[in-house]
Amino acid sequence: MPISSVPSAIFSQMINTGSVPPPPLRSIPRLKIPKQINYGQLEALYHIRSIHHSWSSCPAVSAHSAIIKQYPNIFLHKKTRLPKILQQEPKRKSSDARAGSQYQSDDSHNIAVHIRKAHGGYALYGTKGSIETFEEFLHILKKQPVKRTTHEHNIVWKTLKTVPDLASQLNDEHLKTLSKKIVSETWVKGSIVFGNDGFYVILKGLARPYTASCENLNEENDLPDSITPQISAVFDESLNTTPPAEIFLPPVASVLTQWSTFGTLEVTPDLELETRPLSVVTEEDCEILKIPAKDYANLKLEKAKLENIQKMKLIRKCPYYEEWPTLSICELTALIKWKKFPAGHVIVESGNIISFVAYINYGYCKIYRTIIGLVKLPSNKVKKTRKLVYMGKLKEKESFGEISVLLQVPFSCTIIAGNDVEMAIIEDKDLFDATNLD
């Protein structure tokens, strides 16, 4: 009996697939044991069930009740933590706080307090923490600078930054360097502190500006620790009587209190004693911080030397200057000024005579060449247009502008700052003045 085509095809397919190896065995994934089930209690529950099946004498009612009673124990319950009850302690006003508030309210009309705040001084009644910090600051200044720790140097530096007269004259770098060398000095009542050799900050005590009238009074009365009001009498011949004497009292605003400053950071020559410039006389024992003018002058000198070395290295690394003599490069460094340009700033425009020679310290500049091209218009006309074509870039330790400045010829390219660029520049007038002197 002939076999139809469909069963024969199925039969041939079965024969062909018989030689195909079975698929590879796959490992059964491990079951994750839930964390919320107590398996010890679950095993005890199963033990109750097995006892009920093995002992027919055990009644079903008692086994059922035992299972129902044991069933909730197989689940683990998370312990809920209740928030702590915060007990608010009653606030009590101390006698010092009440006294401080009373004094502060009494000084609300004291003009000296407002003057001190207007000049950047600290409040008369500070918090306890600020007093402790100030006492620590005084204790640190009594140490020799070499015996201070890094943390103590930072405390001195950060405290001096809060003095407005110092922050306005010294940058952060100079102030940090000087703070590692300064100490405080103790001056007794009636001492004369001359401010010609440094910059002084009063930390404790009171002082007044020193004048020649104060010196005369002190010599006459032989009381160096007190200042007597100056009395002057004016006689008029046309009058039969002498007018009453006029009393000149020093103004209250001239009193130097805590954080007041006097003196100078510039080195000044010794002047005559009669003038007594930049000097004060102490009215009580004072703690005064001194920044010597010579230390500041040495600091500026060291910074100028380091800056000149940096300028010389910059010029030396630029092309065309590698074989220059050191003396010629030193003459150029004396004329250099630092200047910064933001990204996208057009430094030089083609067709103009550049007014300075530039040496790139960091950053880069893009160079563009102006090209005149022809553009075809829809009306079959041609129009001339100017386009900027990118030619390359100037990198660090490269220079430009020498030919345009020396020969006074227009610059052939447009230079745009690619990012924030710092350059050492020499202006053309300074360069020509140095050339004329030579």
XYZ file of C-alpha atoms in Angstrom:
438
model
C 0.000 0.000 0.000
C 1.590 3.273 -1.026
C 2.285 5.912 1.643
C 1.062 9.424 1.079
C 3.554 12.265 0.702
C 2.735 13.979 4.026
C 3.400 10.992 6.326
C 6.527 10.149 4.358
C 7.831 13.674 4.865
C 7.112 13.491 8.599
C 8.786 10.091 8.786
C 11.909 11.333 6.967
C 12.037 14.368 9.283
C 11.903 12.054 12.323
C 14.786 10.012 10.930
C 16.885 13.124 10.318
C 16.219 14.575 13.743
C 17.118 11.330 15.427
C 20.813 11.993 14.822
C 20.658 15.477 16.420
C 22.199 15.458 19.922
C 19.945 16.412 22.804
C 20.108 20.000 24.105
C 22.624 20.700 26.891
C 21.475 20.305 30.444
C 20.698 23.485 32.295
C 21.185 23.937 35.987
C 18.086 24.526 38.012
C 18.184 27.982 39.579
C 18.531 28.044 43.304
C 15.508 28.998 45.267
C 15.804 32.200 47.212
C 14.890 31.594 50.786
C 12.504 34.294 51.908
C 13.765 36.288 54.821
C 10.368 36.713 56.464
C 9.850 32.981 57.374
C 11.141 31.333 60.547
C 12.150 27.882 59.338
C 12.578 26.542 62.865
C 8.902 27.184 63.637
C 7.927 25.774 60.223
C 9.739 22.529 61.024
C 7.961 22.316 64.387
C 4.618 22.772 62.597
C 5.469 19.947 60.193
C 6.428 17.757 63.172
C 2.946 18.260 64.674
C 1.377 17.213 61.369
C 3.521 14.054 61.114
C 2.618 13.037 64.675
C -1.083 13.363 63.842
C -0.713 11.031 60.820
C 1.442 8.435 62.610
C -0.619 8.219 65.798
C -4.232 7.554 65.157
C -4.917 7.894 68.871
C -4.155 11.636 68.687
C -7.467 13.400 68.225
C -7.799 15.600 65.130
C -9.298 18.508 67.068
C -6.280 18.896 69.365
C -3.845 18.581 66.432
C -5.786 21.202 64.462
C -5.803 23.646 67.360
C -2.070 23.113 67.915
C -1.342 23.808 64.231
C -3.521 26.949 64.178
C -1.820 28.217 67.326
C 1.664 27.554 65.967
C 0.992 28.849 62.426
C 1.482 32.644 63.092
C 4.890 31.960 64.612
C 6.417 30.913 61.286
C 6.387 34.539 60.043
C 9.056 37.036 61.142
C 7.886 40.525 62.042
C 10.139 43.575 61.871
C 10.566 45.408 65.125
C 9.140 48.876 64.889
C 11.247 51.543 66.509
C 9.340 54.383 67.987
C 10.896 57.843 67.776
C 12.514 59.212 70.873
C 10.541 61.678 72.883
C 12.467 64.924 73.053
C 12.113 66.577 76.381
C 12.366 70.308 76.023
C 14.274 71.767 78.926
C 13.039 75.072 80.259
C 15.214 77.974 79.210
C 16.695 79.932 82.026
C 18.202 83.329 81.715
C 21.519 83.572 83.458
C 22.510 86.574 85.452
C 25.323 87.324 82.948
C 22.910 87.280 80.026
C 20.497 89.585 81.825
C 23.343 91.877 82.721
C 24.682 91.858 79.147
C 21.277 92.663 77.690
C 20.917 95.477 80.177
C 24.300 96.941 79.262
C 23.588 96.581 75.583
C 20.301 98.409 75.893
C 22.060 101.141 77.874
C 24.674 101.549 75.113
C 22.103 101.914 72.358
C 22.679 105.690 72.483
C 26.461 105.462 72.834
C 27.976 107.043 69.731
C 31.326 105.286 70.284
C 29.717 101.891 69.680
C 28.207 103.009 66.379
C 31.479 104.615 65.252
C 33.348 101.400 65.924
C 30.812 99.365 63.912
C 30.922 101.890 61.051
C 34.709 101.549 60.825
C 34.499 97.776 60.628
C 35.281 97.077 64.298
C 33.782 94.321 66.365
C 30.763 94.748 68.594
C 31.392 95.868 72.159
C 29.505 92.971 73.655
C 30.268 89.803 71.732
C 29.237 86.242 72.386
C 31.137 83.958 74.699
C 32.508 81.983 71.768
C 33.974 85.091 70.115
C 35.675 86.099 73.379
C 37.220 82.662 73.719
C 38.396 82.782 70.102
C 39.944 86.213 70.633
C 41.759 85.042 73.776
C 43.099 82.087 71.802
C 44.217 84.517 69.081
C 46.122 86.601 71.646
C 47.700 83.474 73.117
C 48.925 82.392 69.675
C 50.468 85.812 68.977
C 52.502 85.527 72.184
C 54.261 82.462 70.777
C 57.273 82.644 68.541
C 56.232 82.120 64.892
C 58.495 79.051 64.559
C 56.679 77.358 67.467
C 53.187 77.754 66.006
C 51.348 74.915 64.318
C 49.718 75.098 60.898
C 46.302 75.363 62.536
C 47.465 78.305 64.651
C 48.913 80.057 61.590
C 45.529 79.692 59.880
C 43.737 81.181 62.902
C 45.997 84.253 62.784
C 45.549 84.611 59.030
C 41.736 84.285 59.114
C 41.456 86.745 62.009
C 43.566 89.367 60.246
C 41.383 89.040 57.140
C 38.509 90.511 59.166
C 40.406 93.777 59.754
C 39.183 96.104 56.957
C 42.307 98.306 56.881
C 44.519 95.258 56.345
C 42.269 93.555 53.804
C 42.080 96.745 51.721
C 45.886 97.170 51.511
C 47.130 93.572 51.301
C 45.979 90.818 49.031
C 45.209 87.389 50.436
C 48.568 85.906 49.490
C 50.622 88.694 51.093
C 48.501 88.683 54.234
C 48.897 84.924 54.634
C 52.671 85.186 54.299
C 52.985 88.089 56.747
C 50.694 86.431 59.304
C 53.313 83.694 59.789
C 55.890 86.217 61.071
C 54.014 88.746 63.204
C 53.809 88.845 67.012
C 52.010 91.079 69.505
C 53.723 93.653 71.702
C 52.736 94.855 75.163
C 52.876 98.625 75.764
C 52.355 100.092 79.233
C 50.212 103.111 79.951
C 51.716 106.396 78.752
C 54.013 104.852 76.132
C 54.551 106.537 72.775
C 54.308 104.161 69.812
C 55.876 105.504 66.621
C 54.238 104.179 63.482
C 56.943 105.132 60.963
C 58.412 101.635 60.791
C 55.337 99.466 60.401
C 51.596 98.968 60.426
C 49.983 98.555 63.862
C 46.669 97.056 64.992
C 45.416 97.681 68.536
C 44.161 94.426 70.061
C 43.544 95.609 73.614
C 43.453 98.987 75.322
C 42.956 102.609 74.299
C 45.251 105.139 72.623
C 45.155 108.630 71.142
C 47.040 110.243 68.265
C 50.304 111.733 69.491
C 50.850 115.458 68.849
C 53.382 118.085 69.895
C 50.840 119.607 72.308
C 50.625 116.309 74.156
C 54.425 116.278 74.474
C 54.555 119.813 75.881
C 51.844 119.044 78.391
C 53.570 115.884 79.493
C 56.859 117.729 80.010
C 55.225 120.529 82.008
C 53.073 118.360 84.215
C 55.540 115.442 84.382
C 52.608 113.056 83.931
C 53.321 110.809 80.988
C 50.298 108.627 81.646
C 47.676 111.328 81.409
C 46.666 113.948 78.901
C 45.656 117.327 80.289
C 43.303 119.542 78.257
C 45.180 122.305 76.449
C 44.295 125.832 77.695
C 45.116 128.893 75.591
C 44.442 132.527 76.479
C 44.191 135.303 73.863
C 44.843 138.932 75.006
C 43.274 141.871 73.200
C 44.796 145.310 73.848
C 41.562 147.088 72.956
C 39.825 145.403 75.839
C 40.458 146.138 79.470
C 39.745 142.600 80.530
C 41.198 139.380 79.389
C 38.664 136.987 77.788
C 38.170 133.640 79.486
C 40.497 130.858 78.501
C 39.322 128.410 75.852
C 39.634 124.688 76.559
C 40.429 122.374 73.605
C 39.598 118.751 74.284
C 40.586 116.016 71.853
C 37.531 114.710 70.018
C 36.056 111.382 71.085
C 36.268 110.017 67.521
C 40.082 110.318 67.636
C 40.314 107.657 70.355
C 41.852 104.461 69.006
C 40.143 101.379 70.412
C 40.222 97.670 69.684
C 40.967 96.820 66.000
C 41.926 100.434 65.235
C 45.004 100.812 63.035
C 47.805 103.321 62.531
C 51.223 103.451 60.878
C 52.279 102.589 57.341
C 53.342 99.594 55.287
C 55.830 101.654 53.290
C 59.360 102.193 54.528
C 59.719 105.894 55.440
C 62.917 107.724 56.442
C 63.452 108.977 59.992
C 61.744 112.324 60.364
C 62.176 115.056 62.901
C 60.872 114.318 66.344
C 58.812 117.511 66.425
C 56.423 116.269 63.761
C 55.656 112.915 65.383
C 53.732 111.555 62.356
C 51.747 108.314 62.537
C 52.281 107.966 66.288
C 49.982 107.322 69.252
C 50.214 107.534 73.027
C 48.641 104.762 75.069
C 46.072 105.704 77.692
C 46.168 102.255 79.302
C 48.094 99.017 78.991
C 47.743 97.895 75.377
C 48.363 94.807 73.285
C 49.413 95.941 69.825
C 50.113 93.819 66.756
C 52.889 95.028 64.495
C 53.569 94.290 60.836
C 57.068 95.648 60.116
C 57.352 97.724 56.973
C 60.699 96.051 56.209
C 59.056 92.599 56.151
C 56.461 93.853 53.671
C 59.200 95.460 51.530
C 61.183 92.200 51.538
C 58.036 90.284 50.618
C 57.404 92.561 47.620
C 61.056 92.254 46.618
C 60.928 88.440 46.734
C 57.704 88.427 44.740
C 59.257 90.744 42.128
C 62.262 88.420 41.831
C 60.066 85.351 41.350
C 57.941 87.225 38.829
C 61.039 88.279 36.863
C 62.265 84.676 36.806
C 58.876 83.583 35.488
C 58.975 86.262 32.787
C 62.501 85.261 31.751
C 61.509 81.593 31.458
C 58.477 82.548 29.379
C 60.508 84.629 26.907
C 63.318 82.092 26.777
C 60.945 79.281 25.753
C 59.389 81.284 22.911
C 60.760 80.665 19.397
C 63.310 83.189 18.100
C 64.356 84.014 21.694
C 66.144 80.803 22.619
C 69.569 82.116 21.589
C 69.125 85.635 22.936
C 71.653 86.791 25.576
C 70.420 86.916 29.162
C 71.101 90.657 29.451
C 68.770 91.457 26.556
C 66.005 89.281 28.006
C 66.406 91.010 31.390
C 65.818 94.348 29.678
C 62.585 92.991 28.209
C 61.333 91.599 31.534
C 61.515 95.077 33.068
C 58.957 96.276 30.489
C 56.513 93.350 30.738
C 52.986 93.652 32.138
C 50.518 90.807 32.696
C 47.188 90.952 30.938
C 44.261 88.514 30.608
C 41.755 88.143 27.770
C 38.472 86.187 27.951
C 37.524 83.507 25.459
C 36.303 84.938 22.120
C 37.967 88.316 22.601
C 39.402 89.806 19.392
C 42.988 90.620 20.382
C 44.245 91.771 16.991
C 42.227 92.649 13.891
C 43.809 92.303 10.483
C 44.807 95.552 8.774
C 45.648 97.331 12.041
C 49.046 98.046 13.533
C 49.273 96.156 16.811
C 50.239 98.246 19.837
C 52.072 95.590 21.849
C 54.225 92.471 21.693
C 52.610 89.471 23.387
C 53.994 86.287 24.960
C 51.346 83.646 25.760
C 51.734 82.294 29.285
C 48.725 79.945 29.264
C 45.789 79.367 26.915
C 45.764 79.553 23.138
C 44.663 81.906 20.344
C 43.074 81.188 16.980
C 44.538 82.717 13.816
C 42.222 83.790 10.984
C 43.099 85.196 7.569
C 40.786 87.640 5.847
C 40.049 86.547 2.254
C 37.954 88.408 -0.319
C 35.733 86.076 -2.326
C 33.028 86.316 -4.969
C 29.482 85.254 -4.275
C 27.004 84.693 -7.094
C 23.616 86.288 -6.511
C 20.287 84.928 -7.875
C 20.132 87.804 -10.386
C 23.270 86.473 -12.147
C 25.384 89.142 -10.443
C 28.584 88.710 -8.473
C 29.290 90.350 -5.109
C 32.562 90.636 -3.191
C 32.524 89.423 0.428
C 35.147 89.160 3.140
C 35.468 85.888 5.006
C 37.662 84.731 7.883
C 39.476 81.504 7.115
C 40.950 79.523 10.005
C 44.718 79.193 9.593
C 45.879 77.651 12.873
C 46.482 78.624 16.469
C 49.118 80.103 18.746
C 49.899 77.912 21.749
C 51.573 78.520 25.073
C 55.147 79.835 25.046
C 54.655 81.491 21.631
C 54.777 85.186 20.778
C 53.404 87.544 18.146
C 53.391 91.228 17.193
C 57.147 91.901 16.984
C 57.245 92.752 13.242
C 54.119 94.899 13.332
C 55.389 96.947 16.300
C 59.006 97.408 15.192
C 58.306 98.090 11.501
C 54.934 99.783 12.084
C 53.192 97.676 9.433
C 49.590 96.423 9.596
C 49.014 92.963 11.028
C 48.011 90.484 8.312
C 45.870 88.182 10.458
C 43.077 88.353 13.004
C 43.844 86.766 16.376
C 40.993 85.707 18.663
C 41.354 84.173 22.130
C 40.378 80.488 21.986
C 39.902 80.305 25.766
C 40.913 82.371 28.773
C 44.395 83.601 27.896
C 47.077 85.222 30.065
C 49.826 87.086 28.247
C 52.946 89.002 29.119
C 52.797 92.103 26.939
C 55.230 94.918 26.171
C 53.553 98.094 24.983
C 55.023 99.838 21.966
C 55.663 103.128 23.811
C 57.710 101.345 26.494
C 59.651 99.465 23.834
C 60.436 102.651 21.881
C 61.443 104.511 25.063
C 63.872 101.742 25.958
C 65.256 101.780 22.420
C 65.787 105.547 22.515
C 67.588 105.313 25.834
C 69.946 102.724 24.413
